[in-house]
PDB file of C-alpha atoms in Angstrom:
ATOM      1  CA  UNK A 233     188.969-189.854-124.073  1.00  0.00           C
ATOM      2  CA  UNK A 234     190.192-190.608-127.603  1.00  0.00           C
ATOM      3  CA  UNK A 235     193.357-192.076-128.602  1.00  0.00           C
ATOM      4  CA  UNK A 236     194.909-192.262-131.642  1.00  0.00           C
ATOM      5  CA  UNK A 237     198.403-194.544-132.641  1.00  0.00           C
ATOM      6  CA  UNK A 238     198.605-192.569-135.948  1.00  0.00           C
ATOM      7  CA  UNK A 239     197.109-189.894-138.479  1.00  0.00           C
ATOM      8  CA  UNK A 240     195.374-192.336-140.531  1.00  0.00           C
ATOM      9  CA  UNK A 241     192.533-193.702-137.361  1.00  0.00           C
ATOM     10  CA  UNK A 242     192.167-189.991-137.179  1.00  0.00           C
ATOM     11  CA  UNK A 243     188.307-188.990-138.085  1.00  0.00           C
ATOM     12  CA  UNK A 244     189.970-185.730-139.007  1.00  0.00           C
ATOM     13  CA  UNK A 245     191.783-186.963-142.040  1.00  0.00           C
ATOM     14  CA  UNK A 246     188.968-189.031-143.354  1.00  0.00           C
ATOM     15  CA  UNK A 247     189.437-189.484-146.841  1.00  0.00           C
ATOM     16  CA  UNK A 248     192.880-188.364-147.462  1.00  0.00           C
ATOM     17  CA  UNK A 249     195.657-190.301-149.631  1.00  0.00           C
ATOM     18  CA  UNK A 250     197.036-192.590-147.960  1.00  0.00           C
ATOM     19  CA  UNK A 251     199.816-192.078-149.649  1.00  0.00           C
ATOM     20  CA  UNK A 252     199.597-188.507-148.655  1.00  0.00           C
ATOM     21  CA  UNK A 253     199.168-189.040-145.092  1.00  0.00           C
ATOM     22  CA  UNK A 254     202.597-191.773-144.824  1.00  0.00           C
ATOM     23  CA  UNK A 255     204.095-188.818-146.141  1.00  0.00           C
ATOM     24  CA  UNK A 256     203.005-186.343-144.021  1.00  0.00           C
ATOM     25  CA  UNK A 257     203.559-188.563-141.420  1.00  0.00           C
ATOM     26  CA  UNK A 258     207.392-189.781-141.755  1.00  0.00           C
ATOM     27  CA  UNK A 259     208.384-186.021-142.150  1.00  0.00           C
ATOM     28  CA  UNK A 260     207.307-185.637-138.264  1.00  0.00           C
ATOM     29  CA  UNK A 261     207.007-187.163-135.142  1.00  0.00           C
ATOM     30  CA  UNK A 262     204.956-187.648-132.017  1.00  0.00           C
ATOM     31  CA  UNK A 263     206.470-185.928-129.066  1.00  0.00           C
ATOM     32  CA  UNK A 264     205.477-186.571-125.198  1.00  0.00           C
ATOM     33  CA  UNK A 265     204.312-183.062-123.535  1.00  0.00           C
ATOM     34  CA  UNK A 266     203.559-182.245-120.429  1.00  0.00           C
ATOM     35  CA  UNK A 267     200.687-180.758-118.938  1.00  0.00           C
ATOM     36  CA  UNK A 268     200.862-176.951-118.759  1.00  0.00           C
ATOM     37  CA  UNK A 269     203.368-176.679-121.796  1.00  0.00           C
ATOM     38  CA  UNK A 270     202.429-173.845-124.017  1.00  0.00           C
ATOM     39  CA  UNK A 271     202.569-175.258-128.119  1.00  0.00           C
ATOM     40  CA  UNK A 272     201.781-171.740-129.198  1.00  0.00           C
ATOM     41  CA  UNK A 273     200.809-167.906-128.306  1.00  0.00           C
ATOM     42  CA  UNK A 274     199.031-164.918-129.759  1.00  0.00           C
ATOM     43  CA  UNK A 275     201.323-163.017-132.286  1.00  0.00           C
ATOM     44  CA  UNK A 276     204.070-165.498-132.195  1.00  0.00           C
ATOM     45  CA  UNK A 277     205.053-167.072-135.633  1.00  0.00           C
ATOM     46  CA  UNK A 278     204.088-170.636-136.266  1.00  0.00           C
ATOM     47  CA  UNK A 279     206.304-172.960-137.296  1.00  0.00           C
ATOM     48  CA  UNK A 280     204.781-176.514-136.646  1.00  0.00           C
ATOM     49  CA  UNK A 281     201.526-177.950-136.939  1.00  0.00           C
ATOM     50  CA  UNK A 282     200.911-179.525-134.141  1.00  0.00           C
ATOM     51  CA  UNK A 283     197.507-181.950-134.016  1.00  0.00           C
ATOM     52  CA  UNK A 284     196.767-183.608-130.673  1.00  0.00           C
ATOM     53  CA  UNK A 285     196.894-187.801-130.465  1.00  0.00           C
ATOM     54  CA  UNK A 286     196.387-188.500-126.958  1.00  0.00           C
ATOM     55  CA  UNK A 287     195.507-185.796-124.881  1.00  0.00           C
ATOM     56  CA  UNK A 288     193.903-182.429-124.087  1.00  0.00           C
ATOM     57  CA  UNK A 289     194.300-179.244-124.939  1.00  0.00           C
ATOM     58  CA  UNK A 290     192.894-175.453-124.483  1.00  0.00           C
ATOM     59  CA  UNK A 291     192.946-173.160-126.733  1.00  0.00           C
ATOM     60  CA  UNK A 292     191.993-169.353-125.496  1.00  0.00           C
ATOM     61  CA  UNK A 293     192.305-165.861-125.797  1.00  0.00           C
ATOM     62  CA  UNK A 294     192.880-162.956-123.164  1.00  0.00           C
ATOM     63  CA  UNK A 295     190.116-160.823-122.224  1.00  0.00           C
ATOM     64  CA  UNK A 296     191.778-156.806-121.832  1.00  0.00           C
ATOM     65  CA  UNK A 297     192.171-157.636-117.878  1.00  0.00           C
ATOM     66  CA  UNK A 298     194.177-160.060-118.331  1.00  0.00           C
ATOM     67  CA  UNK A 299     192.155-163.324-117.973  1.00  0.00           C
ATOM     68  CA  UNK A 300     191.902-166.039-119.674  1.00  0.00           C
ATOM     69  CA  UNK A 301     188.673-166.769-122.385  1.00  0.00           C
ATOM     70  CA  UNK A 302     188.861-169.975-123.312  1.00  0.00           C
ATOM     71  CA  UNK A 303     187.239-171.077-126.255  1.00  0.00           C
ATOM     72  CA  UNK A 304     187.694-174.360-127.463  1.00  0.00           C
ATOM     73  CA  UNK A 305     188.657-177.865-125.288  1.00  0.00           C
ATOM     74  CA  UNK A 306     190.434-180.131-127.346  1.00  0.00           C
ATOM     75  CA  UNK A 307     190.560-183.788-126.754  1.00  0.00           C
ATOM     76  CA  UNK A 308     192.217-186.687-129.116  1.00  0.00           C
ATOM     77  CA  UNK A 309     192.509-186.598-133.059  1.00  0.00           C
ATOM     78  CA  UNK A 310     191.822-182.914-133.231  1.00  0.00           C
ATOM     79  CA  UNK A 311     193.852-180.406-134.823  1.00  0.00           C
ATOM     80  CA  UNK A 312     195.469-177.206-132.559  1.00  0.00           C
ATOM     81  CA  UNK A 313     196.386-174.453-135.020  1.00  0.00           C
ATOM     82  CA  UNK A 314     193.915-172.179-135.728  1.00  0.00           C
ATOM     83  CA  UNK A 315     196.206-170.612-138.290  1.00  0.00           C
ATOM     84  CA  UNK A 316     197.201-173.077-141.343  1.00  0.00           C
ATOM     85  CA  UNK A 317     198.903-169.613-143.600  1.00  0.00           C
ATOM     86  CA  UNK A 318     199.424-167.091-142.630  1.00  0.00           C
ATOM     87  CA  UNK A 319     201.912-168.190-139.737  1.00  0.00           C
ATOM     88  CA  UNK A 320     201.809-165.252-137.592  1.00  0.00           C
ATOM     89  CA  UNK A 321     198.854-164.010-137.568  1.00  0.00           C
ATOM     90  CA  UNK A 322     197.729-166.285-135.029  1.00  0.00           C
ATOM     91  CA  UNK A 323     195.666-164.178-131.949  1.00  0.00           C
ATOM     92  CA  UNK A 324     195.010-167.249-129.612  1.00  0.00           C
ATOM     93  CA  UNK A 325     197.301-168.903-126.704  1.00  0.00           C
ATOM     94  CA  UNK A 326     197.510-172.742-126.819  1.00  0.00           C
ATOM     95  CA  UNK A 327     198.048-174.813-123.399  1.00  0.00           C
ATOM     96  CA  UNK A 328     197.920-179.009-122.655  1.00  0.00           C
ATOM     97  CA  UNK A 329     195.851-179.579-119.260  1.00  0.00           C
ATOM     98  CA  UNK A 330     197.017-182.921-119.501  1.00  0.00           C
ATOM     99  CA  UNK A 331     200.258-185.173-120.355  1.00  0.00           C
ATOM    100  CA  UNK A 332     199.373-185.366-124.373  1.00  0.00           C
ATOM    101  CA  UNK A 333     200.875-186.935-126.525  1.00  0.00           C
ATOM    102  CA  UNK A 334     201.275-184.319-130.569  1.00  0.00           C
ATOM    103  CA  UNK A 335     202.393-185.060-133.574  1.00  0.00           C
ATOM    104  CA  UNK A 336     203.599-182.027-134.569  1.00  0.00           C
ATOM    105  CA  UNK A 337     205.619-181.906-138.675  1.00  0.00           C
ATOM    106  CA  UNK A 338     206.662-178.099-139.762  1.00  0.00           C
ATOM    107  CA  UNK A 339     204.336-175.476-141.437  1.00  0.00           C
ATOM    108  CA  UNK A 340     206.201-175.418-144.626  1.00  0.00           C
ATOM    109  CA  UNK A 341     205.951-178.856-145.086  1.00  0.00           C
ATOM    110  CA  UNK A 342     202.483-179.329-144.754  1.00  0.00           C
ATOM    111  CA  UNK A 343     201.769-176.453-147.207  1.00  0.00           C
ATOM    112  CA  UNK A 344     204.166-178.733-149.137  1.00  0.00           C
ATOM    113  CA  UNK A 345     201.264-181.466-148.627  1.00  0.00           C
ATOM    114  CA  UNK A 346     198.137-179.390-149.243  1.00  0.00           C
ATOM    115  CA  UNK A 347     199.485-178.123-152.715  1.00  0.00           C
ATOM    116  CA  UNK A 348     200.160-182.391-153.816  1.00  0.00           C
ATOM    117  CA  UNK A 349     197.109-183.217-152.450  1.00  0.00           C
ATOM    118  CA  UNK A 350     193.159-181.207-152.802  1.00  0.00           C
ATOM    119  CA  UNK A 351     192.402-184.123-150.024  1.00  0.00           C
ATOM    120  CA  UNK A 352     194.270-182.877-147.786  1.00  0.00           C
ATOM    121  CA  UNK A 353     193.002-179.012-148.301  1.00  0.00           C
ATOM    122  CA  UNK A 354     189.936-179.797-148.308  1.00  0.00           C
ATOM    123  CA  UNK A 355     189.561-181.942-144.668  1.00  0.00           C
ATOM    124  CA  UNK A 356     191.365-178.620-143.301  1.00  0.00           C
ATOM    125  CA  UNK A 357     188.944-177.224-144.549  1.00  0.00           C
ATOM    126  CA  UNK A 358     185.966-179.166-142.830  1.00  0.00           C
ATOM    127  CA  UNK A 359     188.126-178.777-139.138  1.00  0.00           C
ATOM    128  CA  UNK A 360     187.806-175.198-139.869  1.00  0.00           C
ATOM    129  CA  UNK A 361     184.224-175.424-141.026  1.00  0.00           C
ATOM    130  CA  UNK A 362     183.104-177.590-137.630  1.00  0.00           C
ATOM    131  CA  UNK A 363     185.066-174.934-136.127  1.00  0.00           C
ATOM    132  CA  UNK A 364     183.102-172.109-137.412  1.00  0.00           C
ATOM    133  CA  UNK A 365     179.784-173.568-136.430  1.00  0.00           C
ATOM    134  CA  UNK A 366     180.965-174.939-133.079  1.00  0.00           C
ATOM    135  CA  UNK A 367     182.118-170.765-132.569  1.00  0.00           C
ATOM    136  CA  UNK A 368     177.771-169.496-134.209  1.00  0.00           C
ATOM    137  CA  UNK A 369     176.720-171.530-131.686  1.00  0.00           C
ATOM    138  CA  UNK A 370     178.920-170.548-128.584  1.00  0.00           C
ATOM    139  CA  UNK A 371     178.383-166.631-129.612  1.00  0.00           C
ATOM    140  CA  UNK A 372     174.397-168.133-129.127  1.00  0.00           C
ATOM    141  CA  UNK A 373     174.937-168.458-125.889  1.00  0.00           C
ATOM    142  CA  UNK A 374     177.134-164.941-124.826  1.00  0.00           C
ATOM    143  CA  UNK A 375     175.757-163.489-121.756  1.00  0.00           C
ATOM    144  CA  UNK A 376     173.164-160.857-123.295  1.00  0.00           C
ATOM    145  CA  UNK A 377     170.744-163.860-124.742  1.00  0.00           C
ATOM    146  CA  UNK A 378     171.323-166.740-121.671  1.00  0.00           C
ATOM    147  CA  UNK A 379     171.230-166.502-118.322  1.00  0.00           C
ATOM    148  CA  UNK A 380     174.928-167.848-116.588  1.00  0.00           C
ATOM    149  CA  UNK A 381     173.027-170.470-115.553  1.00  0.00           C
ATOM    150  CA  UNK A 382     172.203-172.072-118.811  1.00  0.00           C
ATOM    151  CA  UNK A 383     175.532-170.429-120.406  1.00  0.00           C
ATOM    152  CA  UNK A 384     177.647-173.133-117.755  1.00  0.00           C
ATOM    153  CA  UNK A 385     174.711-176.180-118.378  1.00  0.00           C
ATOM    154  CA  UNK A 386     175.499-175.591-121.841  1.00  0.00           C
ATOM    155  CA  UNK A 387     179.543-175.745-121.553  1.00  0.00           C
ATOM    156  CA  UNK A 388     178.850-178.670-118.718  1.00  0.00           C
ATOM    157  CA  UNK A 389     176.935-180.239-121.756  1.00  0.00           C
ATOM    158  CA  UNK A 390     179.132-180.469-124.489  1.00  0.00           C
ATOM    159  CA  UNK A 391     181.879-181.045-122.075  1.00  0.00           C
ATOM    160  CA  UNK A 392     180.156-184.233-121.020  1.00  0.00           C
ATOM    161  CA  UNK A 393     179.435-185.145-124.399  1.00  0.00           C
ATOM    162  CA  UNK A 394     183.016-185.013-125.687  1.00  0.00           C
ATOM    163  CA  UNK A 395     184.867-186.213-122.794  1.00  0.00           C
ATOM    164  CA  UNK A 396     182.863-188.120-121.289  1.00  0.00           C
ATOM    165  CA  UNK A 397     182.744-191.846-119.751  1.00  0.00           C
ATOM    166  CA  UNK A 398     180.283-193.293-117.697  1.00  0.00           C
ATOM    167  CA  UNK A 399     179.749-193.788-114.303  1.00  0.00           C
ATOM    168  CA  UNK A 400     177.072-195.274-111.549  1.00  0.00           C
ATOM    169  CA  UNK A 401     173.527-194.501-112.420  1.00  0.00           C
ATOM    170  CA  UNK A 402     173.481-193.720-115.980  1.00  0.00           C
ATOM    171  CA  UNK A 403     175.483-190.669-114.854  1.00  0.00           C
ATOM    172  CA  UNK A 404     178.139-189.332-117.071  1.00  0.00           C
ATOM    173  CA  UNK A 405     181.811-188.380-115.436  1.00  0.00           C
ATOM    174  CA  UNK A 406     183.539-185.569-117.413  1.00  0.00           C
ATOM    175  CA  UNK A 407     187.205-186.805-118.167  1.00  0.00           C
ATOM    176  CA  UNK A 408     188.655-183.167-117.148  1.00  0.00           C
ATOM    177  CA  UNK A 409     190.012-181.424-114.332  1.00  0.00           C
ATOM    178  CA  UNK A 410     187.373-179.292-114.116  1.00  0.00           C
ATOM    179  CA  UNK A 411     188.461-176.198-111.015  1.00  0.00           C
ATOM    180  CA  UNK A 412     186.151-173.210-110.182  1.00  0.00           C
ATOM    181  CA  UNK A 413     189.030-171.311-112.079  1.00  0.00           C
ATOM    182  CA  UNK A 414     188.881-173.380-115.433  1.00  0.00           C
ATOM    183  CA  UNK A 415     185.181-172.748-115.246  1.00  0.00           C
ATOM    184  CA  UNK A 416     185.311-169.582-114.368  1.00  0.00           C
ATOM    185  CA  UNK A 417     187.847-168.522-117.290  1.00  0.00           C
ATOM    186  CA  UNK A 418     185.402-170.951-119.460  1.00  0.00           C
ATOM    187  CA  UNK A 419     182.624-169.152-118.237  1.00  0.00           C
ATOM    188  CA  UNK A 420     183.993-165.834-119.374  1.00  0.00           C
ATOM    189  CA  UNK A 421     182.914-164.247-115.707  1.00  0.00           C
ATOM    190  CA  UNK A 422     183.872-163.660-112.639  1.00  0.00           C
ATOM    191  CA  UNK A 423     185.257-167.010-109.968  1.00  0.00           C
ATOM    192  CA  UNK A 424     182.730-165.965-107.660  1.00  0.00           C
ATOM    193  CA  UNK A 425     180.413-165.582-109.540  1.00  0.00           C
ATOM    194  CA  UNK A 426     180.958-169.327-111.333  1.00  0.00           C
ATOM    195  CA  UNK A 427     181.019-170.705-108.186  1.00  0.00           C
ATOM    196  CA  UNK A 428     177.392-170.309-106.977  1.00  0.00           C
ATOM    197  CA  UNK A 429     176.446-171.003-110.465  1.00  0.00           C
ATOM    198  CA  UNK A 430     178.284-174.247-109.812  1.00  0.00           C
ATOM    199  CA  UNK A 431     176.587-174.592-106.038  1.00  0.00           C
ATOM    200  CA  UNK A 432     172.680-173.595-108.089  1.00  0.00           C
ATOM    201  CA  UNK A 433     172.992-175.909-110.760  1.00  0.00           C
ATOM    202  CA  UNK A 434     174.502-178.920-107.165  1.00  0.00           C
ATOM    203  CA  UNK A 435     171.138-177.509-105.990  1.00  0.00           C
ATOM    204  CA  UNK A 436     168.891-178.663-108.859  1.00  0.00           C
ATOM    205  CA  UNK A 437     170.337-181.619-109.269  1.00  0.00           C
ATOM    206  CA  UNK A 438     171.700-181.604-112.062  1.00  0.00           C
ATOM    207  CA  UNK A 439     175.430-182.368-111.486  1.00  0.00           C
ATOM    208  CA  UNK A 440     177.649-183.527-108.732  1.00  0.00           C
ATOM    209  CA  UNK A 441     181.037-181.794-107.897  1.00  0.00           C
ATOM    210  CA  UNK A 442     183.735-183.436-105.658  1.00  0.00           C
ATOM    211  CA  UNK A 443     186.904-181.309-105.895  1.00  0.00           C
ATOM    212  CA  UNK A 444     187.328-180.881-109.751  1.00  0.00           C
ATOM    213  CA  UNK A 445     185.674-184.180-110.591  1.00  0.00           C
ATOM    214  CA  UNK A 446     181.775-183.134-112.316  1.00  0.00           C
ATOM    215  CA  UNK A 447     179.776-186.038-112.812  1.00  0.00           C
ATOM    216  CA  UNK A 448     176.380-184.907-114.643  1.00  0.00           C
ATOM    217  CA  UNK A 449     173.061-186.840-113.051  1.00  0.00           C
ATOM    218  CA  UNK A 450     170.971-187.134-116.243  1.00  0.00           C
ATOM    219  CA  UNK A 451     172.026-185.473-119.930  1.00  0.00           C
ATOM    220  CA  UNK A 452     168.672-185.044-121.295  1.00  0.00           C
ATOM    221  CA  UNK A 453     167.601-183.250-117.712  1.00  0.00           C
ATOM    222  CA  UNK A 454     170.770-180.776-118.321  1.00  0.00           C
ATOM    223  CA  UNK A 455     170.127-180.576-122.498  1.00  0.00           C
ATOM    224  CA  UNK A 456     166.805-179.579-121.528  1.00  0.00           C
ATOM    225  CA  UNK A 457     167.456-177.209-118.857  1.00  0.00           C
ATOM    226  CA  UNK A 458     170.254-175.449-121.253  1.00  0.00           C
ATOM    227  CA  UNK A 459     168.012-174.715-123.840  1.00  0.00           C
ATOM    228  CA  UNK A 460     164.936-173.405-121.719  1.00  0.00           C
ATOM    229  CA  UNK A 461     162.918-176.296-121.399  1.00  0.00           C
ATOM    230  CA  UNK A 462     162.776-178.509-118.362  1.00  0.00           C
ATOM    231  CA  UNK A 463     159.161-177.573-116.656  1.00  0.00           C
ATOM    232  CA  UNK A 464     157.421-178.430-120.290  1.00  0.00           C
ATOM    233  CA  UNK A 465     156.713-181.687-120.062  1.00  0.00           C
ATOM    234  CA  UNK A 466     159.854-182.674-118.757  1.00  0.00           C
ATOM    235  CA  UNK A 467     160.557-186.285-118.128  1.00  0.00           C
ATOM    236  CA  UNK A 468     162.236-186.230-114.617  1.00  0.00           C
ATOM    237  CA  UNK A 469     159.974-184.568-113.145  1.00  0.00           C
ATOM    238  CA  UNK A 470     162.291-183.336-109.777  1.00  0.00           C
ATOM    239  CA  UNK A 471     162.019-179.867-111.009  1.00  0.00           C
ATOM    240  CA  UNK A 472     160.783-177.160-112.961  1.00  0.00           C
ATOM    241  CA  UNK A 473     162.663-174.234-114.097  1.00  0.00           C
ATOM    242  CA  UNK A 474     161.375-170.431-113.349  1.00  0.00           C
TER     243      UNK A 474
END
């Protein structure tokens, strides 16, 4: 999991002028926030810009039934705001799911820096374009076009890529607390269905589960499974997907 001591180390601000980063650093402050802290709520006015230095956060919305539907899981080095200009029109929520350090700067000051330095504007545009790209890929994984098993496998593969820690025998442990309820919110499916899907993935030898910890046995096999290629010259030969 990535940790940053200052803004200049972050990839998202690559190319921004050093003097702009120095001024931003002086205008804001690093705040230590506890797990469960709400950075912002849908429809609330956003007076602050939140940049995650260390920790984990989720961006989510609520369904018509009032259940969470998680859109993104963010680690260190991410801009948490979905809206920068329209501060009173956000439609999503942002919660911290681990004790975190967050750089906080006033929205007006951040926008003023953007007016002064187009390199910062370009950096923010890159961030939003990347989120749009990720969202478009998530749309391909909706229940109408992919089995829920493969949809969950795709999300676990991405979490292992972004938050993976090497484990024994080349396995990857996902360094995020993943309860069945959390996975159900992430998948957009009932808790009982999600629990059954997790058991299926365990039985297929793709993942291991120990309470809220998930270990991916083989990243390549998991990728082939969610792409529906397993069984088509799959090198592991352990099982075939039908």
